mmCIF file of C-alpha atoms in Angstrom:
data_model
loop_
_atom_site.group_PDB
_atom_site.id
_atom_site.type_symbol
_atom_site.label_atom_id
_atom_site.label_comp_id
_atom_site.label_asym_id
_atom_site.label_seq_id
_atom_site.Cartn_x
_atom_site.Cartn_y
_atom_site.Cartn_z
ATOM 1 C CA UNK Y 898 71.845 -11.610 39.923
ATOM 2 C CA UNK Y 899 70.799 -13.368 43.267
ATOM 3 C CA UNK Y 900 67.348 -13.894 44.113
ATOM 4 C CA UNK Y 901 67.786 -12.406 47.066
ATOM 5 C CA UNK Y 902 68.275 -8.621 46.047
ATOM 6 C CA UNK Y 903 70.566 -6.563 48.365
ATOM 7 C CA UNK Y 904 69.768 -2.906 49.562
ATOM 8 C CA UNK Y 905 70.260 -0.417 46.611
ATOM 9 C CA UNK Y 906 73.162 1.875 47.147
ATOM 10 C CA UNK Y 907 71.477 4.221 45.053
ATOM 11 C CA UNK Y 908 71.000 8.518 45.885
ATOM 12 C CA UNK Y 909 68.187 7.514 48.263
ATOM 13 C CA UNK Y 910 65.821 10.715 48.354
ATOM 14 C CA UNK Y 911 63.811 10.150 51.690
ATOM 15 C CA UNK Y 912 60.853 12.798 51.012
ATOM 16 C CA UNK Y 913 57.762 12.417 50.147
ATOM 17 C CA UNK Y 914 55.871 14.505 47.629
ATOM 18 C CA UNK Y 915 53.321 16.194 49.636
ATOM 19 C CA UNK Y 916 49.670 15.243 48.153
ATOM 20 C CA UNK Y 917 48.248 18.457 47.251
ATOM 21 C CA UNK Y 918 46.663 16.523 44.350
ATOM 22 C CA UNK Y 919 45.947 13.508 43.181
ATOM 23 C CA UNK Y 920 47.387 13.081 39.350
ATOM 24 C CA UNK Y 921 45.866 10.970 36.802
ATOM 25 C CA UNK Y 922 48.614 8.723 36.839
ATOM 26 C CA UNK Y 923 47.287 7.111 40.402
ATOM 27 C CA UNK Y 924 45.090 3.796 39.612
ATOM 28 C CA UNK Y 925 43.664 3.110 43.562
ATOM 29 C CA UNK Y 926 42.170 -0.192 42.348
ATOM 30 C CA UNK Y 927 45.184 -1.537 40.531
ATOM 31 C CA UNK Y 928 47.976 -0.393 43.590
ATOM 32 C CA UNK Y 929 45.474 -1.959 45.946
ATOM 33 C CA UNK Y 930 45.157 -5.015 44.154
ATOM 34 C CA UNK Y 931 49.387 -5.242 43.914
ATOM 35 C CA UNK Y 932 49.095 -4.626 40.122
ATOM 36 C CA UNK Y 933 51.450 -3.582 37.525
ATOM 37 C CA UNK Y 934 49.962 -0.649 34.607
ATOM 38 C CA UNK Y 935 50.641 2.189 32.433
ATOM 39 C CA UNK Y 936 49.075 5.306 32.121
ATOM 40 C CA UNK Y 937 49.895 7.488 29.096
ATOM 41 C CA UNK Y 938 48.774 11.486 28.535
ATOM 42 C CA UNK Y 939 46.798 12.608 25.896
ATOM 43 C CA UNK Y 940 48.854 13.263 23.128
ATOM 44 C CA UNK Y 941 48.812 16.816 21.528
ATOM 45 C CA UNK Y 942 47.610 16.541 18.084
ATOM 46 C CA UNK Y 943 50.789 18.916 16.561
ATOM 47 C CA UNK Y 944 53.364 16.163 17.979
ATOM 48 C CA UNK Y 945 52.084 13.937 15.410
ATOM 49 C CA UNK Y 946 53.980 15.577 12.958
ATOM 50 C CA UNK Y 947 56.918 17.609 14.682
ATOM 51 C CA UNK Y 948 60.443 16.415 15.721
ATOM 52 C CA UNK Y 949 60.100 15.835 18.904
ATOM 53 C CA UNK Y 950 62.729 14.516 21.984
ATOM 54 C CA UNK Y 951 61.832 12.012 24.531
ATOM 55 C CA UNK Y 952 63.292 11.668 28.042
ATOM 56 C CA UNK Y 953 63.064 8.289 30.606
ATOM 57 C CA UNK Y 954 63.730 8.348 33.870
ATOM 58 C CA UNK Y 955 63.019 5.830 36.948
ATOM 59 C CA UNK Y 956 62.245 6.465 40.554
ATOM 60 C CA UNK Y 957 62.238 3.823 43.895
ATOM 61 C CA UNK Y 958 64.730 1.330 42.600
ATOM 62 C CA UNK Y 959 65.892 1.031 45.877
ATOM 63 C CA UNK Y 960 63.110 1.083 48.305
ATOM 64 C CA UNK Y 961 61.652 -2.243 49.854
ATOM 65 C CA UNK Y 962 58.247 -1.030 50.088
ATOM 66 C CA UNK Y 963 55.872 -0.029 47.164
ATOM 67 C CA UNK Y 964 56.366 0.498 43.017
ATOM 68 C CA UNK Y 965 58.861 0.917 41.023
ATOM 69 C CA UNK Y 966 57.871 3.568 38.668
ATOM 70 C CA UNK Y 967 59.384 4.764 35.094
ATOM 71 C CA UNK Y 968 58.648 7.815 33.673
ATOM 72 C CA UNK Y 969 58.674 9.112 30.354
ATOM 73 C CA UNK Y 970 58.388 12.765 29.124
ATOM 74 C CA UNK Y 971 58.523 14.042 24.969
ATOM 75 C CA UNK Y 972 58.099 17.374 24.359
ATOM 76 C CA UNK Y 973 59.134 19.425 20.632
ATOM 77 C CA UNK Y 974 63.194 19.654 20.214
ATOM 78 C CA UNK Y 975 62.892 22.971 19.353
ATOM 79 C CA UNK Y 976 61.858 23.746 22.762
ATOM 80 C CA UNK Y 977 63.205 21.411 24.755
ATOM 81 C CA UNK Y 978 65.681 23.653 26.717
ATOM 82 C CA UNK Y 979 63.249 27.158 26.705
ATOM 83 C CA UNK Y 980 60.534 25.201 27.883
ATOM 84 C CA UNK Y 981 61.649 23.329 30.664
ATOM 85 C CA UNK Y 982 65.203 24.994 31.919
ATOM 86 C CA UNK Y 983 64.730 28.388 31.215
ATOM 87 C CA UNK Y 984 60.753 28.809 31.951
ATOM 88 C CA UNK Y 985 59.673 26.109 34.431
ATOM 89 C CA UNK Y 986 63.517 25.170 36.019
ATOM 90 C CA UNK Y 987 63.335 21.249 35.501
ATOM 91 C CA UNK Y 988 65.760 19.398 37.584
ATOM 92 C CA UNK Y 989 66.654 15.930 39.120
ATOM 93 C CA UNK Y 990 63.825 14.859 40.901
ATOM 94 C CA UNK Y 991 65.721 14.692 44.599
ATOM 95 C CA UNK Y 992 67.562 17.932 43.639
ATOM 96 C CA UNK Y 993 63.884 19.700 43.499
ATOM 97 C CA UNK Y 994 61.740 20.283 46.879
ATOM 98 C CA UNK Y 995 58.987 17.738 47.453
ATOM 99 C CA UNK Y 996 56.492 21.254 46.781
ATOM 100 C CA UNK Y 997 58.432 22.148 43.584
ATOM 101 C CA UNK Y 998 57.678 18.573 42.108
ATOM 102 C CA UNK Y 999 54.233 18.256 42.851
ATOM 103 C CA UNK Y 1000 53.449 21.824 41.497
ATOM 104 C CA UNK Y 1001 55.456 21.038 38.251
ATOM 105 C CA UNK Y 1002 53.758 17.720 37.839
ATOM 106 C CA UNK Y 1003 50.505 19.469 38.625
ATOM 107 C CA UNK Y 1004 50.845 21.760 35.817
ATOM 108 C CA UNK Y 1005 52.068 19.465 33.503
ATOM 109 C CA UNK Y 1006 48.120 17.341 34.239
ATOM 110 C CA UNK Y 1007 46.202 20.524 33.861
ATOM 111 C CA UNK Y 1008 44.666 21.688 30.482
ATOM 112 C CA UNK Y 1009 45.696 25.213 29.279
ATOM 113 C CA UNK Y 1010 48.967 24.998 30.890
ATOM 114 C CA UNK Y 1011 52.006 25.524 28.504
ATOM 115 C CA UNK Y 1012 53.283 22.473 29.676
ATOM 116 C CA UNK Y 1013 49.796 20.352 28.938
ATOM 117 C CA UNK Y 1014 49.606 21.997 25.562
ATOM 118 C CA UNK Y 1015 53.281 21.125 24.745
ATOM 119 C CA UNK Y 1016 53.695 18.238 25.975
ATOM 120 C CA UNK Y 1017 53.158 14.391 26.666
ATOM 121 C CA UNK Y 1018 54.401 12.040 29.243
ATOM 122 C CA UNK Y 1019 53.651 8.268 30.144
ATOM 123 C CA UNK Y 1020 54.314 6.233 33.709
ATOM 124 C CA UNK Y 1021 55.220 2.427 33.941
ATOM 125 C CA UNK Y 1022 53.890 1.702 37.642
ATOM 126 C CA UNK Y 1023 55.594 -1.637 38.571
ATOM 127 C CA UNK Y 1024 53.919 -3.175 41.835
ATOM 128 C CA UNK Y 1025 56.314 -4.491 44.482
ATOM 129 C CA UNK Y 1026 54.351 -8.072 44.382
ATOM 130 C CA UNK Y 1027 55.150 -8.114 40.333
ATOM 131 C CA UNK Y 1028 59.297 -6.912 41.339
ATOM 132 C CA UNK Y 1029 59.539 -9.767 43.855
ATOM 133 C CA UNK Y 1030 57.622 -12.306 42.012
ATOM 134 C CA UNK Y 1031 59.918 -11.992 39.120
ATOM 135 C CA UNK Y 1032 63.050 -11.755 40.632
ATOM 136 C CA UNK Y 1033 62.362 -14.861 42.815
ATOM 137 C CA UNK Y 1034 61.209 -16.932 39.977
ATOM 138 C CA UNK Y 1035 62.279 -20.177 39.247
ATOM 139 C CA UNK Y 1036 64.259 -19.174 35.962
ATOM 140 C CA UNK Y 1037 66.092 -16.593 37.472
ATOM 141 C CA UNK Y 1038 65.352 -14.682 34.422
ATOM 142 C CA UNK Y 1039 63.690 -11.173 36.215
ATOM 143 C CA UNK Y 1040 66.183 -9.676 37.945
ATOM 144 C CA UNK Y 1041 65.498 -5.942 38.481
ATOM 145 C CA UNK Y 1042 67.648 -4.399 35.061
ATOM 146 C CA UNK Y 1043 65.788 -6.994 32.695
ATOM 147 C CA UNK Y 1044 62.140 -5.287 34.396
ATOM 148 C CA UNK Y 1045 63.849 -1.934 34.220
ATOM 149 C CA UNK Y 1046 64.615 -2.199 30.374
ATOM 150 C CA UNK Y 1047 61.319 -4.126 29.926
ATOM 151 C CA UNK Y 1048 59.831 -1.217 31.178
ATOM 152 C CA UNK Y 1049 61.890 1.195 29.329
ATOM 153 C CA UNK Y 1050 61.324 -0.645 26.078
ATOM 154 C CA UNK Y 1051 57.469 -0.893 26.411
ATOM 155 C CA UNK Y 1052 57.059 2.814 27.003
ATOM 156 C CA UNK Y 1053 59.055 3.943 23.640
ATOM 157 C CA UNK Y 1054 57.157 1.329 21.596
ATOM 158 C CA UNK Y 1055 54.052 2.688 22.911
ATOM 159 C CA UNK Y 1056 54.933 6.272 22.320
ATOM 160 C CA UNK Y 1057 55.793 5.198 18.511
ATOM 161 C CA UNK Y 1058 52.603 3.236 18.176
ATOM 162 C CA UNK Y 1059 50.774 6.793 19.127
ATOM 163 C CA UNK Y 1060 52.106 8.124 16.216
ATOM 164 C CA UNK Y 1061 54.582 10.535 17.846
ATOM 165 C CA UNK Y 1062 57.648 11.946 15.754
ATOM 166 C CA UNK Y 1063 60.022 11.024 17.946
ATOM 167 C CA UNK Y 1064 63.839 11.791 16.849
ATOM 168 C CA UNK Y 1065 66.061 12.139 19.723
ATOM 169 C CA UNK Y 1066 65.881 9.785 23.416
ATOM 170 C CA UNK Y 1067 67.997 11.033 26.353
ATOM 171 C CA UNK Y 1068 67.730 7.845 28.997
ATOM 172 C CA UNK Y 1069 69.292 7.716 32.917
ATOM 173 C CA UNK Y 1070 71.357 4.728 32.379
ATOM 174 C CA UNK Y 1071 70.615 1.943 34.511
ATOM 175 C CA UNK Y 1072 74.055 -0.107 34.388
ATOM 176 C CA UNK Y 1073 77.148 0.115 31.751
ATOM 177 C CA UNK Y 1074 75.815 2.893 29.166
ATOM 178 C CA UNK Y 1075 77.198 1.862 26.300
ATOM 179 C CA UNK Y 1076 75.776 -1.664 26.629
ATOM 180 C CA UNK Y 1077 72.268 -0.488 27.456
ATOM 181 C CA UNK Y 1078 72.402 1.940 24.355
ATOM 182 C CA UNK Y 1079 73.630 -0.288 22.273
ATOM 183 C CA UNK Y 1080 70.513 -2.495 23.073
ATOM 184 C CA UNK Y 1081 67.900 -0.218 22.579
ATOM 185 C CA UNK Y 1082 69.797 1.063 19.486
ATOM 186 C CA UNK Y 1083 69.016 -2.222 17.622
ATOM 187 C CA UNK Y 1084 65.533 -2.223 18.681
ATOM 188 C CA UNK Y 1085 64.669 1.208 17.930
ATOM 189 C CA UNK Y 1086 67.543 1.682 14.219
ATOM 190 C CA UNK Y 1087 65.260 5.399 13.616
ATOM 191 C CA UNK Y 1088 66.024 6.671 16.979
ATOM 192 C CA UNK Y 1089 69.779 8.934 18.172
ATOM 193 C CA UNK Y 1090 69.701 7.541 21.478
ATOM 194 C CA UNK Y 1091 72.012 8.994 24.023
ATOM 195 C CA UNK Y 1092 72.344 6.252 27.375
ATOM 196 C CA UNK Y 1093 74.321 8.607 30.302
ATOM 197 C CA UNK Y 1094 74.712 8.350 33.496
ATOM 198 C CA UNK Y 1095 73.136 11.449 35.910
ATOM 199 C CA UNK Y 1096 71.049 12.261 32.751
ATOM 200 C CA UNK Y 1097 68.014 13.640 34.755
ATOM 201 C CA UNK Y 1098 70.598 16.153 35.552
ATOM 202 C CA UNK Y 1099 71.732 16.754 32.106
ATOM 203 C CA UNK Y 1100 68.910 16.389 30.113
ATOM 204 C CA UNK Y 1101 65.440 18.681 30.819
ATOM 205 C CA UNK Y 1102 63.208 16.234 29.403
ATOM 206 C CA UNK Y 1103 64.863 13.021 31.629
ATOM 207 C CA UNK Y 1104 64.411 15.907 34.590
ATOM 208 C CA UNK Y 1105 60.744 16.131 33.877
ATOM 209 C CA UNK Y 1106 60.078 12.089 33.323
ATOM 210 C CA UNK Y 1107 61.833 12.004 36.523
ATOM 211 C CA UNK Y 1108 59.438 14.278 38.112
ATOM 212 C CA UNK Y 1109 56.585 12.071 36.700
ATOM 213 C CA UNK Y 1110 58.110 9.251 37.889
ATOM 214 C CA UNK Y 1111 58.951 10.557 41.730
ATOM 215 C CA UNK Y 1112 55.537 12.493 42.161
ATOM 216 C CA UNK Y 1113 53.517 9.258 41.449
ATOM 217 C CA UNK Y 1114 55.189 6.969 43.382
ATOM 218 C CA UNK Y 1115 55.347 9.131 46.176
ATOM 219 C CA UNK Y 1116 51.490 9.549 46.136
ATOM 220 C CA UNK Y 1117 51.232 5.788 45.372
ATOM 221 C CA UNK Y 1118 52.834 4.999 48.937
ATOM 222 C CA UNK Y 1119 49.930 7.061 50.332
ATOM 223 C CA UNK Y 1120 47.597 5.268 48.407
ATOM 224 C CA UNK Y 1121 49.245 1.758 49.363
ATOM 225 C CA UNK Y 1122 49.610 2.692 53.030
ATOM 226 C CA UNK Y 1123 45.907 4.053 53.356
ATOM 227 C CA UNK Y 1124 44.595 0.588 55.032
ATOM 228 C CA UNK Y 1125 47.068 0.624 57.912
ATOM 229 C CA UNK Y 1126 46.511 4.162 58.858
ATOM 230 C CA UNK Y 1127 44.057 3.023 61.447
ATOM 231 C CA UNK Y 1128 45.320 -0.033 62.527
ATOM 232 C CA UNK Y 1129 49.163 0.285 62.674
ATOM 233 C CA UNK Y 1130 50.963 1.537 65.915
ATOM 234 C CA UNK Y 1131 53.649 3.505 64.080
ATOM 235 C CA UNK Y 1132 52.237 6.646 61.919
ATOM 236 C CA UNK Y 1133 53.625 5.989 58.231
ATOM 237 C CA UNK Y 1134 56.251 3.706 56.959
ATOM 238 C CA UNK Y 1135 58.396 6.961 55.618
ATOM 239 C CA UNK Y 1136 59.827 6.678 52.204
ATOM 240 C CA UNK Y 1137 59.841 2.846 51.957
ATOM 241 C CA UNK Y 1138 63.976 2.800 52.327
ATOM 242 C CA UNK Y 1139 65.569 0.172 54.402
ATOM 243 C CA UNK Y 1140 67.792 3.207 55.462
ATOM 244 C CA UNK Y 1141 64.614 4.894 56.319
ATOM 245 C CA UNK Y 1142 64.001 4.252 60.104
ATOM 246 C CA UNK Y 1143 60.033 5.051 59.688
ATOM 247 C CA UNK Y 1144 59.998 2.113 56.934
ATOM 248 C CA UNK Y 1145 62.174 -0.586 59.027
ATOM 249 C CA UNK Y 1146 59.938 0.482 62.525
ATOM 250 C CA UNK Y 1147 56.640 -0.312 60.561
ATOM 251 C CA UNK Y 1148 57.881 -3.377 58.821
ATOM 252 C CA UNK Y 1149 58.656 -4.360 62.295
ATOM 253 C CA UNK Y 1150 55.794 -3.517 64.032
ATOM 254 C CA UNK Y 1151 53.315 -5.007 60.742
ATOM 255 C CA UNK Y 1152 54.836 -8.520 60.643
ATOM 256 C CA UNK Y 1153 52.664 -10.858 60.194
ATOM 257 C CA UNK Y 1154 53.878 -14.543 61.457
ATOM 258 C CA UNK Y 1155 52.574 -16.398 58.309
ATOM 259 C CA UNK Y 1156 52.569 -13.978 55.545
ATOM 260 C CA UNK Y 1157 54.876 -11.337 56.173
ATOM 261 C CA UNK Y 1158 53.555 -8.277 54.712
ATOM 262 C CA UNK Y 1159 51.211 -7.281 51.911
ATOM 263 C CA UNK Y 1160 51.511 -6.378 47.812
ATOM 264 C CA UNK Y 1161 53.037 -3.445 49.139
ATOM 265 C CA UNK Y 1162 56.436 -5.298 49.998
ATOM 266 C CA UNK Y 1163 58.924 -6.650 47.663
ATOM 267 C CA UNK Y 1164 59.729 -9.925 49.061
ATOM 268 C CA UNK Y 1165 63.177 -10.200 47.596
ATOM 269 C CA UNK Y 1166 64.843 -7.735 49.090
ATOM 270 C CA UNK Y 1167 67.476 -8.435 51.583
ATOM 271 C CA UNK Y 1168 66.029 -6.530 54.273
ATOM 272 C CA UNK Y 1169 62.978 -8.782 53.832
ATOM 273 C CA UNK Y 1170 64.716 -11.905 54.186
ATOM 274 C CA UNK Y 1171 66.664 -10.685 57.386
ATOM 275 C CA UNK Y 1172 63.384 -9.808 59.337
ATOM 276 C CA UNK Y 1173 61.465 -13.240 58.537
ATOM 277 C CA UNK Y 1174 64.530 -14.838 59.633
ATOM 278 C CA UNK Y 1175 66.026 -13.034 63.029
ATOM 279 C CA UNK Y 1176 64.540 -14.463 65.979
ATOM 280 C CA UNK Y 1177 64.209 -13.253 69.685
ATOM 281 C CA UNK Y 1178 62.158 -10.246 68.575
ATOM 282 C CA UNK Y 1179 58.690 -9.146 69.596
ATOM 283 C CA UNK Y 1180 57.346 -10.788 66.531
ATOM 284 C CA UNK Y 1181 58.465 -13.225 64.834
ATOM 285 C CA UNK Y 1182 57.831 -15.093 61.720
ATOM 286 C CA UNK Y 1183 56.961 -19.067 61.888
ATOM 287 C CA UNK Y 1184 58.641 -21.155 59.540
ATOM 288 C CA UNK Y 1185 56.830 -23.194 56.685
ATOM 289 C CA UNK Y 1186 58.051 -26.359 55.856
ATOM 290 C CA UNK Y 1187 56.697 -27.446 52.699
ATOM 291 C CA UNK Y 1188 55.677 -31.503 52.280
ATOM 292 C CA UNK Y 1189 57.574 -32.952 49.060
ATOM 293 C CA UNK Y 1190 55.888 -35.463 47.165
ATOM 294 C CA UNK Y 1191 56.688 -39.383 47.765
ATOM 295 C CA UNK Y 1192 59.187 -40.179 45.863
ATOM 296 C CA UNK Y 1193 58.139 -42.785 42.849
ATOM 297 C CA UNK Y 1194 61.571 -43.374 41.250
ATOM 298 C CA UNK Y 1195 61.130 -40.773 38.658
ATOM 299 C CA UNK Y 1196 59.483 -44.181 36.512
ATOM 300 C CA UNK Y 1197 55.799 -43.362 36.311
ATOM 301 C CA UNK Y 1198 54.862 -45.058 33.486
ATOM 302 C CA UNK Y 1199 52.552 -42.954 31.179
ATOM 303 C CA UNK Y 1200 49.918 -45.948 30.828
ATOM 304 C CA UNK Y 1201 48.994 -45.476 34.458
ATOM 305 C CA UNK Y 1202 47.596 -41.915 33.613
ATOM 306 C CA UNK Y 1203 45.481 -43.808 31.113
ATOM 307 C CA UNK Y 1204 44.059 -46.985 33.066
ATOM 308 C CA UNK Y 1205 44.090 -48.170 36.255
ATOM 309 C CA UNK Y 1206 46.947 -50.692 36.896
ATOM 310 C CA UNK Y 1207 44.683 -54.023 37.756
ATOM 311 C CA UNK Y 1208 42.468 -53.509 34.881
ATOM 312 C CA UNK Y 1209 43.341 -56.412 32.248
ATOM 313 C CA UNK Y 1210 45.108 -54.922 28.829
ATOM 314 C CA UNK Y 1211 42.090 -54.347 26.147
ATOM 315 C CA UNK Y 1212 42.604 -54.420 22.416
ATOM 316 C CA UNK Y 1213 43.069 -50.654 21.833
ATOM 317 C CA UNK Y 1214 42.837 -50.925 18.034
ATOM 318 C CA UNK Y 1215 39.476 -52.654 18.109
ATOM 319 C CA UNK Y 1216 37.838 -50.390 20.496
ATOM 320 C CA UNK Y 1217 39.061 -47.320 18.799
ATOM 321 C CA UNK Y 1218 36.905 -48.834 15.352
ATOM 322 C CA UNK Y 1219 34.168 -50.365 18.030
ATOM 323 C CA UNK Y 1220 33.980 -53.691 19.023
ATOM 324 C CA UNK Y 1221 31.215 -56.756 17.974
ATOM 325 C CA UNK Y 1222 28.009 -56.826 20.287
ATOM 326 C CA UNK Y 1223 25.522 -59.807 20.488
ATOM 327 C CA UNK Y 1224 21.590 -59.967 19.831
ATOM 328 C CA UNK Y 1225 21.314 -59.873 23.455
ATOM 329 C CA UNK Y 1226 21.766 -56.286 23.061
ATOM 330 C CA UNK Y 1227 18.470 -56.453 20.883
#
């Protein structure tokens, strides 16, 4: 994959979970500080030793501005489709209103709830600086599906290391499915793993790790956007889409000559690259030329780290044992 990454041609869902609460899955200091971290749920004691089925699902792939956030949602087998289809009416996250999801994800934080009580579910915020950093690195080797599986890998090893009996994954594929399951197959032998595409659709408990996943980084783009309320000329940078004409009229309006933007903005995204680089607009970004060190021949010699090159050659051996001194010493 390029550095550069190109604007995702994913289903782009433009709206915003409204922030009736805040869930525990929102970490202010890390999100302000452009900071990758997982939050897990307490895990209900009986899921220790029951069968139980475990659903991933990712949301803002696509979106220039803020996280990238996996979800993950494991809940008993034996009520997997009771639970959430038939009682609560899980869904795709885009397919639900932005009221639906937060009151779902709402119930699933609060105690008593038959969703608390039944059921566990872990996020994998990934910060926009951490995306862009990675992708743009000098061994080419983070390109978004690498941090998507990383992600997706980290969360079911975690899950296993709580000690829940997990049996049965359901994953929204993010490229070929049968390579991806085949992956995590040979990491995870114990596991039936079932890689499909539109599985938040097909699957109730990808549907509710997607509504995790969508609800906190909705509320994180609140969060992230928080500082500029007062000082930016355009009210809200939307959904954080390049399609999204809120998002491309703040990035506009926020550029910053030198430094672009903030942690909030994945750097190697196309749309990025475009905007430093178009000139004759009402702000524009400078361009940094970077001084490259004289060039020495590539034939440094190793000695000259270890002694300046007038002083006369010494007997190493000697002075590594010591060396004689006279009674003037004395």
């Amino acid at each position: 994959m390029d550095d550069i990454m190109d604007d995702q041609t994913e289903s782009q869902d433009l709206t915003l979970t409204p922030a009736t609460f805040t869930p525990p899955s929102i970490s202010h200091t890390a999100l302000l500080a452009g900071e990758s971290y997982t939050h897990h749920s307490p895990v209900p004691t009986h899921l220790l030793d029951t069968p139980c089925v475990l659903g991933i699902d990712e949301a803002g792939r696509g979106p220039v501005l803020g996280p990238m956030v996996y979800g993950l949602y494991y809940l008993p087998l034996t009520i997997h489709h009771s639970l959430l289809a038939d009682t609560h009416h899980f869904d795709d996250s885009k397919v639900l209103t932005p009221a639906v999801r937060a009151d779902l994800f709402e119930k699933i934080c609060t105690p008593g709830t038959d969703l608390y009580e039944q059921s566990g579910w872990a996020v994998r915020v990934m910060s926009a600086r951490d995306i862009g950093a990675a992708m743009l690195s000098a061994n080419g080797g983070g390109n978004l599906n690498t941090q998507a599986m990383d992600a997706t890998i980290q969360l079911i090893r975690d899950v296993l290391e709580k000690g829940v009996m997990v049996k049965e994954v359901f994953i929204d594929t993010i490229g070929p499915p049968a390579t991806y399951q085949k992956k995590l197959e040979k990491l995870f032998p114990t596991l039936e793993i079932t890689v499909a595409k539109k599985a938040d659709s097909l699957y109730p408990c990808v549907s509710a790790a997607s509504v995790c996943a969508k609800v906190t980084r909705d509320i994180a783009l609140e969060v992230l956007y928080d500082p500029y309320s007062t000082s930016s000329s355009v009210p809200g940078w939307g959904s954080g889409y390049p399609s999204d004409v809120r998002c491309t009229d703040w990035m506009k309006g926020a550029l910053d000559p030198v430094f672009g933007w903030g942690s909030e903005c994945r750097f190697s995204w196309g749309t990025v690259k475009e905007m430093l680089e178009v000139k004759g607009k009402a702000k524009e970004a400078v361009r940094v030329e970077w001084p490259e060190d004289e060039d020495d021949g590539g034939n440094m010699r190793l000695t000259s780290f270890m002694r300046n090159e007038e002083e006369e050659p010494r007997d190493e051996l000697g002075n590594w044992f010591g060396c004689r001194v006279g009674t003037e010493v004395f």
